[in-house]
mmCIF file with all atom_site columns, C-alpha atoms and ligand atoms in Angstrom:
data_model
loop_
_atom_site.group_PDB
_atom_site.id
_atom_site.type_symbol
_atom_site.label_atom_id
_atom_site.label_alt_id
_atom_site.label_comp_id
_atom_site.label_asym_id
_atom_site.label_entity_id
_atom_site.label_seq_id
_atom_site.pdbx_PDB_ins_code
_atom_site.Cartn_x
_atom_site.Cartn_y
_atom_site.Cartn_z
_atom_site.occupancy
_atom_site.B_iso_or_equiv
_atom_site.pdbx_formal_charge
_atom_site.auth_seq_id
_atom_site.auth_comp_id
_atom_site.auth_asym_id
_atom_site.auth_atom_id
_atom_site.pdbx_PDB_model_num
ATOM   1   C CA  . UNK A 1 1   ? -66.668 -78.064  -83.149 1.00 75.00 ? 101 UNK A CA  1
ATOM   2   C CA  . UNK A 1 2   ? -65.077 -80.658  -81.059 1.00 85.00 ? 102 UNK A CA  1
ATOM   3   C CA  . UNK A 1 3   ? -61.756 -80.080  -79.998 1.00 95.00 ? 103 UNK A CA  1
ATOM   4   C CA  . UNK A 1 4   ? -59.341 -82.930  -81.080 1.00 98.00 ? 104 UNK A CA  1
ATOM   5   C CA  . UNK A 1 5   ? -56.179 -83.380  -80.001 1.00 98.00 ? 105 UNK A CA  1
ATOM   6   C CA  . UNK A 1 6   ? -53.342 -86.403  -81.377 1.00 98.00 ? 106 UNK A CA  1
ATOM   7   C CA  . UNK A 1 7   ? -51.033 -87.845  -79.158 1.00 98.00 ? 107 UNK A CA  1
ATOM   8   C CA  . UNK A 1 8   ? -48.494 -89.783  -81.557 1.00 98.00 ? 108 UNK A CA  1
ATOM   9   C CA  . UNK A 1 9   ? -46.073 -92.091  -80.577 1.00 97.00 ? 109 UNK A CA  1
ATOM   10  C CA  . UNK A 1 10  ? -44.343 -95.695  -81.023 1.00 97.00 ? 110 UNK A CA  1
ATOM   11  C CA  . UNK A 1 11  ? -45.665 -97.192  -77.709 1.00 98.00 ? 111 UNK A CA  1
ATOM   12  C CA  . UNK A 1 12  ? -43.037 -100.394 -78.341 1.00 97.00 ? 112 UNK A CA  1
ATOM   13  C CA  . UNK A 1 13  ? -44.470 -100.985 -75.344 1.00 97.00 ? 113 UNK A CA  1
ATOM   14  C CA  . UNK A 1 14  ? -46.966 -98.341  -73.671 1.00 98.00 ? 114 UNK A CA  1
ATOM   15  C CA  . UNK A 1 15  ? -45.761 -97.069  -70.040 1.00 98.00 ? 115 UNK A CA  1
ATOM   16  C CA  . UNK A 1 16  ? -46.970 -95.539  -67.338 1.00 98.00 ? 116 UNK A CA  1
ATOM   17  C CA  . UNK A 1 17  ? -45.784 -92.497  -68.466 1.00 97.00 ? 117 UNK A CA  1
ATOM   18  C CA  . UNK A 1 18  ? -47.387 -92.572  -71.564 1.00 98.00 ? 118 UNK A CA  1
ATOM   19  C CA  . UNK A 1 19  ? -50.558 -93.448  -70.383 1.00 98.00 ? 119 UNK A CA  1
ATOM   20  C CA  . UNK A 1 20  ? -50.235 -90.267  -67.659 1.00 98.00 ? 120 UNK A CA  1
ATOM   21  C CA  . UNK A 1 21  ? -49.501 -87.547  -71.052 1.00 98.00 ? 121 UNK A CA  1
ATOM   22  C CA  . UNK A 1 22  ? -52.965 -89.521  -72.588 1.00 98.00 ? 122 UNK A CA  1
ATOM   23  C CA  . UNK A 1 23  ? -54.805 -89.129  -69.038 1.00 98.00 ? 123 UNK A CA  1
ATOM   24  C CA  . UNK A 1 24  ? -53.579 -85.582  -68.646 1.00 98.00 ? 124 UNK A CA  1
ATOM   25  C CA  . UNK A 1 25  ? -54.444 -84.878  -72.716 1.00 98.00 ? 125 UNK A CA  1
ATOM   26  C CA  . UNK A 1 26  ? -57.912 -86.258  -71.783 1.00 98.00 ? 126 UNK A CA  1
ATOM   27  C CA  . UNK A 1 27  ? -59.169 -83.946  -69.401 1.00 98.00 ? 127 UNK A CA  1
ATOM   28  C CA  . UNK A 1 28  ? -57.939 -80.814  -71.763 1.00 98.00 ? 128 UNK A CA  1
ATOM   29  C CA  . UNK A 1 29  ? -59.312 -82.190  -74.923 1.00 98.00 ? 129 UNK A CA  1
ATOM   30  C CA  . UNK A 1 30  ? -62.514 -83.672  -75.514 1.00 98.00 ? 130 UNK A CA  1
ATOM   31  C CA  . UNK A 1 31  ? -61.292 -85.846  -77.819 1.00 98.00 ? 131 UNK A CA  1
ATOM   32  C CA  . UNK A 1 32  ? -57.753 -87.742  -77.853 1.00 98.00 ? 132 UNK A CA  1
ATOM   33  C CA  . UNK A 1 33  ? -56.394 -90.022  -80.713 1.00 98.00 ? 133 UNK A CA  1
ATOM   34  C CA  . UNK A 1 34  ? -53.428 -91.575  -79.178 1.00 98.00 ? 134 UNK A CA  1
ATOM   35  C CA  . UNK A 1 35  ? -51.660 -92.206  -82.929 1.00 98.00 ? 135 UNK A CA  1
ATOM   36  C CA  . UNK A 1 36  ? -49.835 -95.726  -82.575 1.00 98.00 ? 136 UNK A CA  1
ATOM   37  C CA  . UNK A 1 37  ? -46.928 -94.597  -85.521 1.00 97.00 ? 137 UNK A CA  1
ATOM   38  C CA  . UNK A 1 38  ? -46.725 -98.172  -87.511 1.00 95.00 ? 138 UNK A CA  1
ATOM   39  C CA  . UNK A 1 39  ? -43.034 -98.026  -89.372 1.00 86.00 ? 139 UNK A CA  1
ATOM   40  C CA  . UNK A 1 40  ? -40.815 -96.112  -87.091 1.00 74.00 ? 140 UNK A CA  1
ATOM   41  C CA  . UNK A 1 41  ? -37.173 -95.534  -87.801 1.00 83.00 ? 141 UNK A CA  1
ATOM   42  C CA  . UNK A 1 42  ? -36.502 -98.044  -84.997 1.00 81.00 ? 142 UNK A CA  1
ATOM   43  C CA  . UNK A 1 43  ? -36.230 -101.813 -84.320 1.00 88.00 ? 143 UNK A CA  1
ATOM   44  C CA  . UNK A 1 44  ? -39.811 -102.585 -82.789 1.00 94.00 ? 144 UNK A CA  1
ATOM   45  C CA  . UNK A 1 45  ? -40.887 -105.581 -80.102 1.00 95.00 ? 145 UNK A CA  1
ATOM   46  C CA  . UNK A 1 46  ? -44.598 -105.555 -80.803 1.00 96.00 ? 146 UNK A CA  1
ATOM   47  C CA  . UNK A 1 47  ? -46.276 -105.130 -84.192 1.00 95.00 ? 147 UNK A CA  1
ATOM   48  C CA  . UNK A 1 48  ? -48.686 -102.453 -84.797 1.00 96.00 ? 148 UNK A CA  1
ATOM   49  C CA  . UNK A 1 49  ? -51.467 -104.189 -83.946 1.00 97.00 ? 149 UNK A CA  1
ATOM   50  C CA  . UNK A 1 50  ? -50.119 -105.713 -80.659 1.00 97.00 ? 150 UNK A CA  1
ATOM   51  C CA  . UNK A 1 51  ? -49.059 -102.017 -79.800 1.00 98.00 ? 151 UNK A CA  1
ATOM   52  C CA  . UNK A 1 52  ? -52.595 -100.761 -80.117 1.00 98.00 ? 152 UNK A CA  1
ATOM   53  C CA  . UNK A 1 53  ? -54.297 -103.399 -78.644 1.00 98.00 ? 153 UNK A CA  1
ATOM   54  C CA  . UNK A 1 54  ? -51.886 -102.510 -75.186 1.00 98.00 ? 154 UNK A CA  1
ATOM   55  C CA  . UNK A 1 55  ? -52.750 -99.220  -75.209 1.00 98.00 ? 155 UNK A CA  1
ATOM   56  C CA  . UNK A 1 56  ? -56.404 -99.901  -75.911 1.00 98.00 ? 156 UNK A CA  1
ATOM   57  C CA  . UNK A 1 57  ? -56.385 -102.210 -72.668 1.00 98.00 ? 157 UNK A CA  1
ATOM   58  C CA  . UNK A 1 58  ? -53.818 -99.609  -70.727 1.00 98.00 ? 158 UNK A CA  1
ATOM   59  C CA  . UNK A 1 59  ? -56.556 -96.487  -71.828 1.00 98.00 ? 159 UNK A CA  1
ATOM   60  C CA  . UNK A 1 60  ? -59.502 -98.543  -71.690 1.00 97.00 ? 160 UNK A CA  1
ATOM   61  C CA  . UNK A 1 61  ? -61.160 -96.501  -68.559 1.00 91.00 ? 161 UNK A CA  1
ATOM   62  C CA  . UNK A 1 62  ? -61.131 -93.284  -70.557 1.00 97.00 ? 162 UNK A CA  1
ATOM   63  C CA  . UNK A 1 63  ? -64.133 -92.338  -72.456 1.00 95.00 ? 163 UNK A CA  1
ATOM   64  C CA  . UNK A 1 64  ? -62.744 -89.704  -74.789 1.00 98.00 ? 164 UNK A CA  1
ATOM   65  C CA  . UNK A 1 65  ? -59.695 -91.619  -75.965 1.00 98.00 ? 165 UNK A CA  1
ATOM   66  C CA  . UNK A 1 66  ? -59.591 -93.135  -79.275 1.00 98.00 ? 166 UNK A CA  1
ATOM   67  C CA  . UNK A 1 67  ? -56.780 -95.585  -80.344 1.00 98.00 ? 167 UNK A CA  1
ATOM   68  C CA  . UNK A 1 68  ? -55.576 -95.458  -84.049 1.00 98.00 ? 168 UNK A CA  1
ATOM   69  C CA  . UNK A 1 69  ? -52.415 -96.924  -86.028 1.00 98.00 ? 169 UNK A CA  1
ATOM   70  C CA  . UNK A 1 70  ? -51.023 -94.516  -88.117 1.00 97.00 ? 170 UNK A CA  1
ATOM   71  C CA  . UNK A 1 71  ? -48.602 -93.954  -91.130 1.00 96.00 ? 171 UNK A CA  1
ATOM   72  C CA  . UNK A 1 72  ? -47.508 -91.596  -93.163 1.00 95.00 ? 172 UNK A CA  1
ATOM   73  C CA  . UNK A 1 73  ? -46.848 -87.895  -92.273 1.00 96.00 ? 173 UNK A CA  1
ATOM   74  C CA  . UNK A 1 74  ? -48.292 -87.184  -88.961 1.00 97.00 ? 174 UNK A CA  1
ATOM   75  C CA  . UNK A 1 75  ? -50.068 -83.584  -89.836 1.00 97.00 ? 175 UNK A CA  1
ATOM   76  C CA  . UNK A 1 76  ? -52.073 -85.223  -92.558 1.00 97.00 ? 176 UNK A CA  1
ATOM   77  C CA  . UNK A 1 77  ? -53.380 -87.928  -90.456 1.00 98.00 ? 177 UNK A CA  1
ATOM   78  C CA  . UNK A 1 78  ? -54.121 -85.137  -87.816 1.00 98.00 ? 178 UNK A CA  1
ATOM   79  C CA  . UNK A 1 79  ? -55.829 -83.133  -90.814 1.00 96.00 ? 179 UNK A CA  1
ATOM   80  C CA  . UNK A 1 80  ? -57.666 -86.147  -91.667 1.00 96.00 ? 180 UNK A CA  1
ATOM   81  C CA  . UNK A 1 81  ? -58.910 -86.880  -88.279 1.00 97.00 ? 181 UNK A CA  1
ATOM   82  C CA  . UNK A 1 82  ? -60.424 -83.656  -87.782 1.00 96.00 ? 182 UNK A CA  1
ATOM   83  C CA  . UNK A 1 83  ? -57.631 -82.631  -85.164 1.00 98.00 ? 183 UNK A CA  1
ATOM   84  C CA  . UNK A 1 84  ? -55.348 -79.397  -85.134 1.00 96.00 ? 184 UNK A CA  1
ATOM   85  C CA  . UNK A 1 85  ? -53.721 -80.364  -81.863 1.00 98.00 ? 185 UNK A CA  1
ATOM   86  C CA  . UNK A 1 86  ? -51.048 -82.855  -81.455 1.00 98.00 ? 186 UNK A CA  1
ATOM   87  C CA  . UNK A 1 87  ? -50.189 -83.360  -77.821 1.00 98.00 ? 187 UNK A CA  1
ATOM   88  C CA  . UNK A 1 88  ? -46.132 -84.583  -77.224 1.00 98.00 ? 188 UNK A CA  1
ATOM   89  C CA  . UNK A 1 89  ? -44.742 -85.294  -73.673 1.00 97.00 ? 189 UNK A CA  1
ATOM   90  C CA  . UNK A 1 90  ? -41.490 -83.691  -72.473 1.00 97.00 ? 190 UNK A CA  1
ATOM   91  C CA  . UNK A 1 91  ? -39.211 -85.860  -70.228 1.00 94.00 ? 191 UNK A CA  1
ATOM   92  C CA  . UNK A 1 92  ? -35.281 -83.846  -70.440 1.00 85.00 ? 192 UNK A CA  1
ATOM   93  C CA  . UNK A 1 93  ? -33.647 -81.177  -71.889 1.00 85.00 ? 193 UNK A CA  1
ATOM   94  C CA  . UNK A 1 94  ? -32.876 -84.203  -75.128 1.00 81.00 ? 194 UNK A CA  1
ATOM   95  C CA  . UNK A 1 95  ? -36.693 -84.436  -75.258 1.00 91.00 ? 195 UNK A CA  1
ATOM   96  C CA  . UNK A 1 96  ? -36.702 -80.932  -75.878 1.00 92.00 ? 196 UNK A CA  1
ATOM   97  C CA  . UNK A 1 97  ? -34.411 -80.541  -78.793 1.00 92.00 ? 197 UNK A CA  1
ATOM   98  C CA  . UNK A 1 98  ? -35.825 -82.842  -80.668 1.00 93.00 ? 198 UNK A CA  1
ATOM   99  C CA  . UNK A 1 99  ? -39.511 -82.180  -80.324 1.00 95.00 ? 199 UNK A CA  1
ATOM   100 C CA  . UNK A 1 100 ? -38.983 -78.575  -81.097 1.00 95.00 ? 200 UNK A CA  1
ATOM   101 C CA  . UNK A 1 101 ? -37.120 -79.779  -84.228 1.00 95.00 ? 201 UNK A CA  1
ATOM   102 C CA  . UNK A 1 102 ? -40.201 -81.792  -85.081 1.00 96.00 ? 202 UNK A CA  1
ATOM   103 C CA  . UNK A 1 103 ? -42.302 -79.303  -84.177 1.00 96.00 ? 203 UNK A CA  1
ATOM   104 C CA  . UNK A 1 104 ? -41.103 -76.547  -86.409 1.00 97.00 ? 204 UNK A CA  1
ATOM   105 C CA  . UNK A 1 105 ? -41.204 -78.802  -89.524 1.00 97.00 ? 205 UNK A CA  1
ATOM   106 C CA  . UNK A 1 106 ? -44.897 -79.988  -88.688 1.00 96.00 ? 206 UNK A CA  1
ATOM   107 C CA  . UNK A 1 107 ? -45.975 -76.422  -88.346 1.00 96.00 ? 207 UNK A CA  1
ATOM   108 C CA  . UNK A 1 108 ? -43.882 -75.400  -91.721 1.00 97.00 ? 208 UNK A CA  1
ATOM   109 C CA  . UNK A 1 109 ? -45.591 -78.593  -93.134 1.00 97.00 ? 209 UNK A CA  1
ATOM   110 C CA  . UNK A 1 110 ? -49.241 -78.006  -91.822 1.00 96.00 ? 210 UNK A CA  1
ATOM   111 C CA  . UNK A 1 111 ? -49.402 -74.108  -89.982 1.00 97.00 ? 211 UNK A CA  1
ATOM   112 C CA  . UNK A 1 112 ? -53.093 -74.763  -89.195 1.00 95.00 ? 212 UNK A CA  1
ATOM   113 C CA  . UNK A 1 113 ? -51.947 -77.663  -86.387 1.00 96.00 ? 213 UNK A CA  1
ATOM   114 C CA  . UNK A 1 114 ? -50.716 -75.947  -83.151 1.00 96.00 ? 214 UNK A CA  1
ATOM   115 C CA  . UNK A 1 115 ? -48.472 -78.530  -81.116 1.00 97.00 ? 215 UNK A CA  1
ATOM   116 C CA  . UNK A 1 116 ? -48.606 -78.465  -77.121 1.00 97.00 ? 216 UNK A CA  1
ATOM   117 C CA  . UNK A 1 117 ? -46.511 -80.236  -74.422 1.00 97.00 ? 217 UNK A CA  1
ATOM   118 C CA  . UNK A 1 118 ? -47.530 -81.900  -71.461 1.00 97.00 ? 218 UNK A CA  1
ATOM   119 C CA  . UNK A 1 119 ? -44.491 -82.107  -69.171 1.00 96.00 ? 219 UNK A CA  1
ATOM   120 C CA  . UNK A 1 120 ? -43.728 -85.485  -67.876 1.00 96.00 ? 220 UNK A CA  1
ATOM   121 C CA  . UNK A 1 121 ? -44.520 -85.866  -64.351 1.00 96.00 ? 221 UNK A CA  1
ATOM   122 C CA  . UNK A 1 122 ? -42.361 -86.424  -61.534 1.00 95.00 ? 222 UNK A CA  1
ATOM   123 C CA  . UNK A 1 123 ? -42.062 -89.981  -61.198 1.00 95.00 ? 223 UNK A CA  1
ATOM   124 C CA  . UNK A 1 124 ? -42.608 -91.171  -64.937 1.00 96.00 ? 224 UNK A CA  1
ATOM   125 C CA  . UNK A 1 125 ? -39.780 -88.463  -65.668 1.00 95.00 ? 225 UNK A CA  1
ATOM   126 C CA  . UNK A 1 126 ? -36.816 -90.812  -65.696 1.00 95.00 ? 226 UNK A CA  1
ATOM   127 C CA  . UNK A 1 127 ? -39.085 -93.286  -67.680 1.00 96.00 ? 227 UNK A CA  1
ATOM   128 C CA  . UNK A 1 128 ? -39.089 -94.467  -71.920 1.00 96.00 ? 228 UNK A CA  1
ATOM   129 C CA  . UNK A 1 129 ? -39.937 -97.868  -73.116 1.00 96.00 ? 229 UNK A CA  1
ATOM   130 C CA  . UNK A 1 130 ? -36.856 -98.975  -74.350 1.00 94.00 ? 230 UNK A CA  1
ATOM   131 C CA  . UNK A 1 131 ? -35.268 -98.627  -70.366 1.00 96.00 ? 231 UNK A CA  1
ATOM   132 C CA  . UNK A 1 132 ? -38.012 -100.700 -69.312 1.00 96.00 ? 232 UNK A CA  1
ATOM   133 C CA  . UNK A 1 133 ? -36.957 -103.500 -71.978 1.00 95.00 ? 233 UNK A CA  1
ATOM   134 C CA  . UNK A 1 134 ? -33.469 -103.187 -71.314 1.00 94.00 ? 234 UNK A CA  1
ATOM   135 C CA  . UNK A 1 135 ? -34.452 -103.872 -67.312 1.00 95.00 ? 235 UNK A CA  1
ATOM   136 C CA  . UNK A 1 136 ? -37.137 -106.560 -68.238 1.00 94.00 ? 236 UNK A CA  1
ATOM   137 C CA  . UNK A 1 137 ? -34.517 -108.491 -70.507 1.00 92.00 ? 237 UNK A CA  1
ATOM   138 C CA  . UNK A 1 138 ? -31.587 -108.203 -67.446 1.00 93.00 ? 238 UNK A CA  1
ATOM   139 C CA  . UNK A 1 139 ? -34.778 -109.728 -65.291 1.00 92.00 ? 239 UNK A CA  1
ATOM   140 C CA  . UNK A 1 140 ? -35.200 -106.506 -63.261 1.00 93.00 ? 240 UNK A CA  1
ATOM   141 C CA  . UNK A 1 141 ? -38.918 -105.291 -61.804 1.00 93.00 ? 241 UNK A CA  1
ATOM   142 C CA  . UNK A 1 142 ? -40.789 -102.830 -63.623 1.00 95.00 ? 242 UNK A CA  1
ATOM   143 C CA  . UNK A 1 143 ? -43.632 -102.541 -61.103 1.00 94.00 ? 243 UNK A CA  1
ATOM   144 C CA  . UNK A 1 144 ? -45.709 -99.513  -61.331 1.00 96.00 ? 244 UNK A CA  1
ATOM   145 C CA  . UNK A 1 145 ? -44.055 -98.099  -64.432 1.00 97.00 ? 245 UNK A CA  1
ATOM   146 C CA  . UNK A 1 146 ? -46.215 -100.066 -66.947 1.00 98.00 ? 246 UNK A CA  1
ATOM   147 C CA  . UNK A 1 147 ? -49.373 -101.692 -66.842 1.00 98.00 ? 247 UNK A CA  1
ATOM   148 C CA  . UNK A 1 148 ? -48.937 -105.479 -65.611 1.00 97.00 ? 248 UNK A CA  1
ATOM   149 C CA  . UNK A 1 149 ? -50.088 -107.271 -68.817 1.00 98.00 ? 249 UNK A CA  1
ATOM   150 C CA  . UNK A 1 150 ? -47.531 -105.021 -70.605 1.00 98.00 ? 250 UNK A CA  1
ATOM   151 C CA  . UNK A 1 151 ? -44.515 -106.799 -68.243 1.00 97.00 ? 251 UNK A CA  1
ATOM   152 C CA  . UNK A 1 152 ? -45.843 -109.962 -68.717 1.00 96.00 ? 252 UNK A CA  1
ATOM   153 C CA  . UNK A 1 153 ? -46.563 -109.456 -72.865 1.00 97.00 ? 253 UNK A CA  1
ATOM   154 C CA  . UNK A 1 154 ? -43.135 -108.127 -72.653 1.00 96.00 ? 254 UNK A CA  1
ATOM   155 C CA  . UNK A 1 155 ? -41.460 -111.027 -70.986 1.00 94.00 ? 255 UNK A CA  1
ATOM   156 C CA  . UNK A 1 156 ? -43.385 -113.708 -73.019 1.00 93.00 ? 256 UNK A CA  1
ATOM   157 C CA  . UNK A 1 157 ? -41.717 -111.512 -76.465 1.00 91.00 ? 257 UNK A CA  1
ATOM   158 C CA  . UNK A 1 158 ? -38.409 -110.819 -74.736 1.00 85.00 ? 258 UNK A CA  1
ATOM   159 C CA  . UNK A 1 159 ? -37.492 -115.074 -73.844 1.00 79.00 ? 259 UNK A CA  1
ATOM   160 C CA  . UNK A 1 160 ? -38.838 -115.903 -77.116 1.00 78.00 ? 260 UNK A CA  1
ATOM   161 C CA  . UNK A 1 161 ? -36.162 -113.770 -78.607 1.00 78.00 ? 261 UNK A CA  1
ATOM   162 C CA  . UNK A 1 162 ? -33.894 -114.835 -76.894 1.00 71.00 ? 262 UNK A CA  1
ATOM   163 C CA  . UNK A 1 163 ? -34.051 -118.378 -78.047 1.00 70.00 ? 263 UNK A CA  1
ATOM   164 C CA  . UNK A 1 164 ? -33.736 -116.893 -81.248 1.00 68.00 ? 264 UNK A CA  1
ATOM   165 C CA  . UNK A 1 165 ? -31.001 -114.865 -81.076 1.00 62.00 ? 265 UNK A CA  1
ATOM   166 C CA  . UNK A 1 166 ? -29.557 -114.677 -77.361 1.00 58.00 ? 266 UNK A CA  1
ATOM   167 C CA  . UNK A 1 167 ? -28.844 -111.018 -75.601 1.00 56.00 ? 267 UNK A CA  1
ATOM   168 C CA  . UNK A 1 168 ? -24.998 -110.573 -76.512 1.00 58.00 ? 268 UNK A CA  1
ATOM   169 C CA  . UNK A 1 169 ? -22.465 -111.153 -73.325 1.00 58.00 ? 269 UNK A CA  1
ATOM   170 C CA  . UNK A 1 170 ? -21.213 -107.409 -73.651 1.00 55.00 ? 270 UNK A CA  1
ATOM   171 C CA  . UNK A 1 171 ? -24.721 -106.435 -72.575 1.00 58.00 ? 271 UNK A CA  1
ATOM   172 C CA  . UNK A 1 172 ? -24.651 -108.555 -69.486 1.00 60.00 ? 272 UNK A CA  1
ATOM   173 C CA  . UNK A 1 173 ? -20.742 -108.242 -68.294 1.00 48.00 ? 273 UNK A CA  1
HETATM 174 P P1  . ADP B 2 .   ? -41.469 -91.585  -80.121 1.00 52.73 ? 671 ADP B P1  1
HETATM 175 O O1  . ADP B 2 .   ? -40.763 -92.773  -80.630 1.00 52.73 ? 671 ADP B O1  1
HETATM 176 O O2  . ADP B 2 .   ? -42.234 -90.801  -81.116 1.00 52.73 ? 671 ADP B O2  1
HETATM 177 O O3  . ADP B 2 .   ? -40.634 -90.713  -79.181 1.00 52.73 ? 671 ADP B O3  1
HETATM 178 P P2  . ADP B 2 .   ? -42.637 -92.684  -77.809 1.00 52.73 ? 671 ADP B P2  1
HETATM 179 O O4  . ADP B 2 .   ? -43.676 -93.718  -77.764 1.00 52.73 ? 671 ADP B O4  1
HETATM 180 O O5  . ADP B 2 .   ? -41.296 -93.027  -77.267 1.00 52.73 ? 671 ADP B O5  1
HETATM 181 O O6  . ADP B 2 .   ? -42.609 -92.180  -79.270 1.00 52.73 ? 671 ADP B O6  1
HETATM 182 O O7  . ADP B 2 .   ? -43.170 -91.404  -77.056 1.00 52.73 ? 671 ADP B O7  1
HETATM 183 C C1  . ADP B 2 .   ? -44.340 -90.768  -77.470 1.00 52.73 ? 671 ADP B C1  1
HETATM 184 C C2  . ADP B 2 .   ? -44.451 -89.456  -76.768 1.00 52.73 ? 671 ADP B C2  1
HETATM 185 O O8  . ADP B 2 .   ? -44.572 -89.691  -75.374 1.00 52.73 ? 671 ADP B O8  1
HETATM 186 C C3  . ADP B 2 .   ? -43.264 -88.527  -76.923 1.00 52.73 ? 671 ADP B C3  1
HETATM 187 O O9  . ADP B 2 .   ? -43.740 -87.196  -76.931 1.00 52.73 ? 671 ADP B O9  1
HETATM 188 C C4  . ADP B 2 .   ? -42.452 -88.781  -75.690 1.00 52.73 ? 671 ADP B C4  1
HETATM 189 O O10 . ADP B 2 .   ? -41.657 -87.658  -75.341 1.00 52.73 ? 671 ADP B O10 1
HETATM 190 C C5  . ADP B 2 .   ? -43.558 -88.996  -74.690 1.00 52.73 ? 671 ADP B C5  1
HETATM 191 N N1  . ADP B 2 .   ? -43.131 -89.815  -73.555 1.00 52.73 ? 671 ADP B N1  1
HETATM 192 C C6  . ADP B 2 .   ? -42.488 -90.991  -73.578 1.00 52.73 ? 671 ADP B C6  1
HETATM 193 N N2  . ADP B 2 .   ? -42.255 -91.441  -72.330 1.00 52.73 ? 671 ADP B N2  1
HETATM 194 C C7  . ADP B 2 .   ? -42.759 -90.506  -71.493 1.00 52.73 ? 671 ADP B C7  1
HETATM 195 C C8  . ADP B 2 .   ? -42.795 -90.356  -70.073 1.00 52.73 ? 671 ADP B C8  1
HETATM 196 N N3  . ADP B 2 .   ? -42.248 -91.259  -69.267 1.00 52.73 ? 671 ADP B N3  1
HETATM 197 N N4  . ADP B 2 .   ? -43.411 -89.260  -69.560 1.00 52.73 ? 671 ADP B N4  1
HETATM 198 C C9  . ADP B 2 .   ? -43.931 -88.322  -70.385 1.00 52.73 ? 671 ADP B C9  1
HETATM 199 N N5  . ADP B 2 .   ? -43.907 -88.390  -71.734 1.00 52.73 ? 671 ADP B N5  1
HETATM 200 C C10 . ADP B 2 .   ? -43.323 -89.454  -72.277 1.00 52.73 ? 671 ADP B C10 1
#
């Protein structure tokens, strides 16, 4: 049987850190699905397509990952994909609280799916996408910390935005 694992996330956009926990996920597993979760509880920059085709480009090196939208209770589409893994990255101590609170109710939901963390590593620790949007909308660098096309996708949906509805002064004073 092969072993499956699901790495689910928003990936508004994919970072460097993400891509590390997939990487990482890759060489344990033989098989990843990193989940691309379409309706999150938060506002989004990139649709769901958009969001997989980044990390599709970001992952595209790695053989044994699969990129999939997802929606929906996570443990069924891990059910459904044959997987009884899902793989979650831990960054702080917040990270912490609330993937153990999501763990517990997937395993009261689904007890056949084991979840595992990958700790972050060292220099993606400090990292999550919406810092890198805050920095890319202020005109900071995010060299190194996501792909390049990401920056530049991000920069292209960030101005047009902002012609839309311009970043409030409070976030810039
Ligand atoms: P969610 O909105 O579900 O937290 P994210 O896309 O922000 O989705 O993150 C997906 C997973 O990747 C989560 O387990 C998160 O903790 C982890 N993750 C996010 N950023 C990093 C990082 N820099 N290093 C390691 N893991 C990370």
């Amino acid at each position: 049987m092969t072993m499956t694992a699901v790495y689910p996330g928003t990936f508004d956009p994919i970072t460097m850190g993400h891509v590390d926990i997939a990487r990482r996920a890759a060489q344990i597993f033989e098989h990843v699905i990193v989940a691309v979760y379409d309706t999150p509880a938060k506002t989004l920059v990139f649709d769901t397509a958009e969001r997989v085709a980044m990390a599709e480009k970001a992952l595209a090196g790695v053989g044994n990952i699969e990129v999939r939208a997802f929606g929906g209770l996570l443990v069924e589409f891990a059910r459904q994909a044959g997987a009884r893994v899902i793989v979650r990255g831990l960054r702080a101590v917040s990270d912490y609280e609330i993937e153990t609170q999501m763990a517990l109710m997937n395993r009261t939901l689904a007890p056949d799916v084991e979840e595992v963390f990958l700790v972050a590593s060292l220099q993606y620790s400090f990292l999550s996408a919406s810092l890198i949007k805050e920095v890319i909308k202020l005109g900071g660098t995010v060299e190194g910390l996501v792909p390049d096309f990401v920056a530049d996708a991000l920069r292209q949906k960030l101005a047009k935005q902002e012609e839309t509805a311009p970043v409030p002064r409070w976030l810039t004073s």
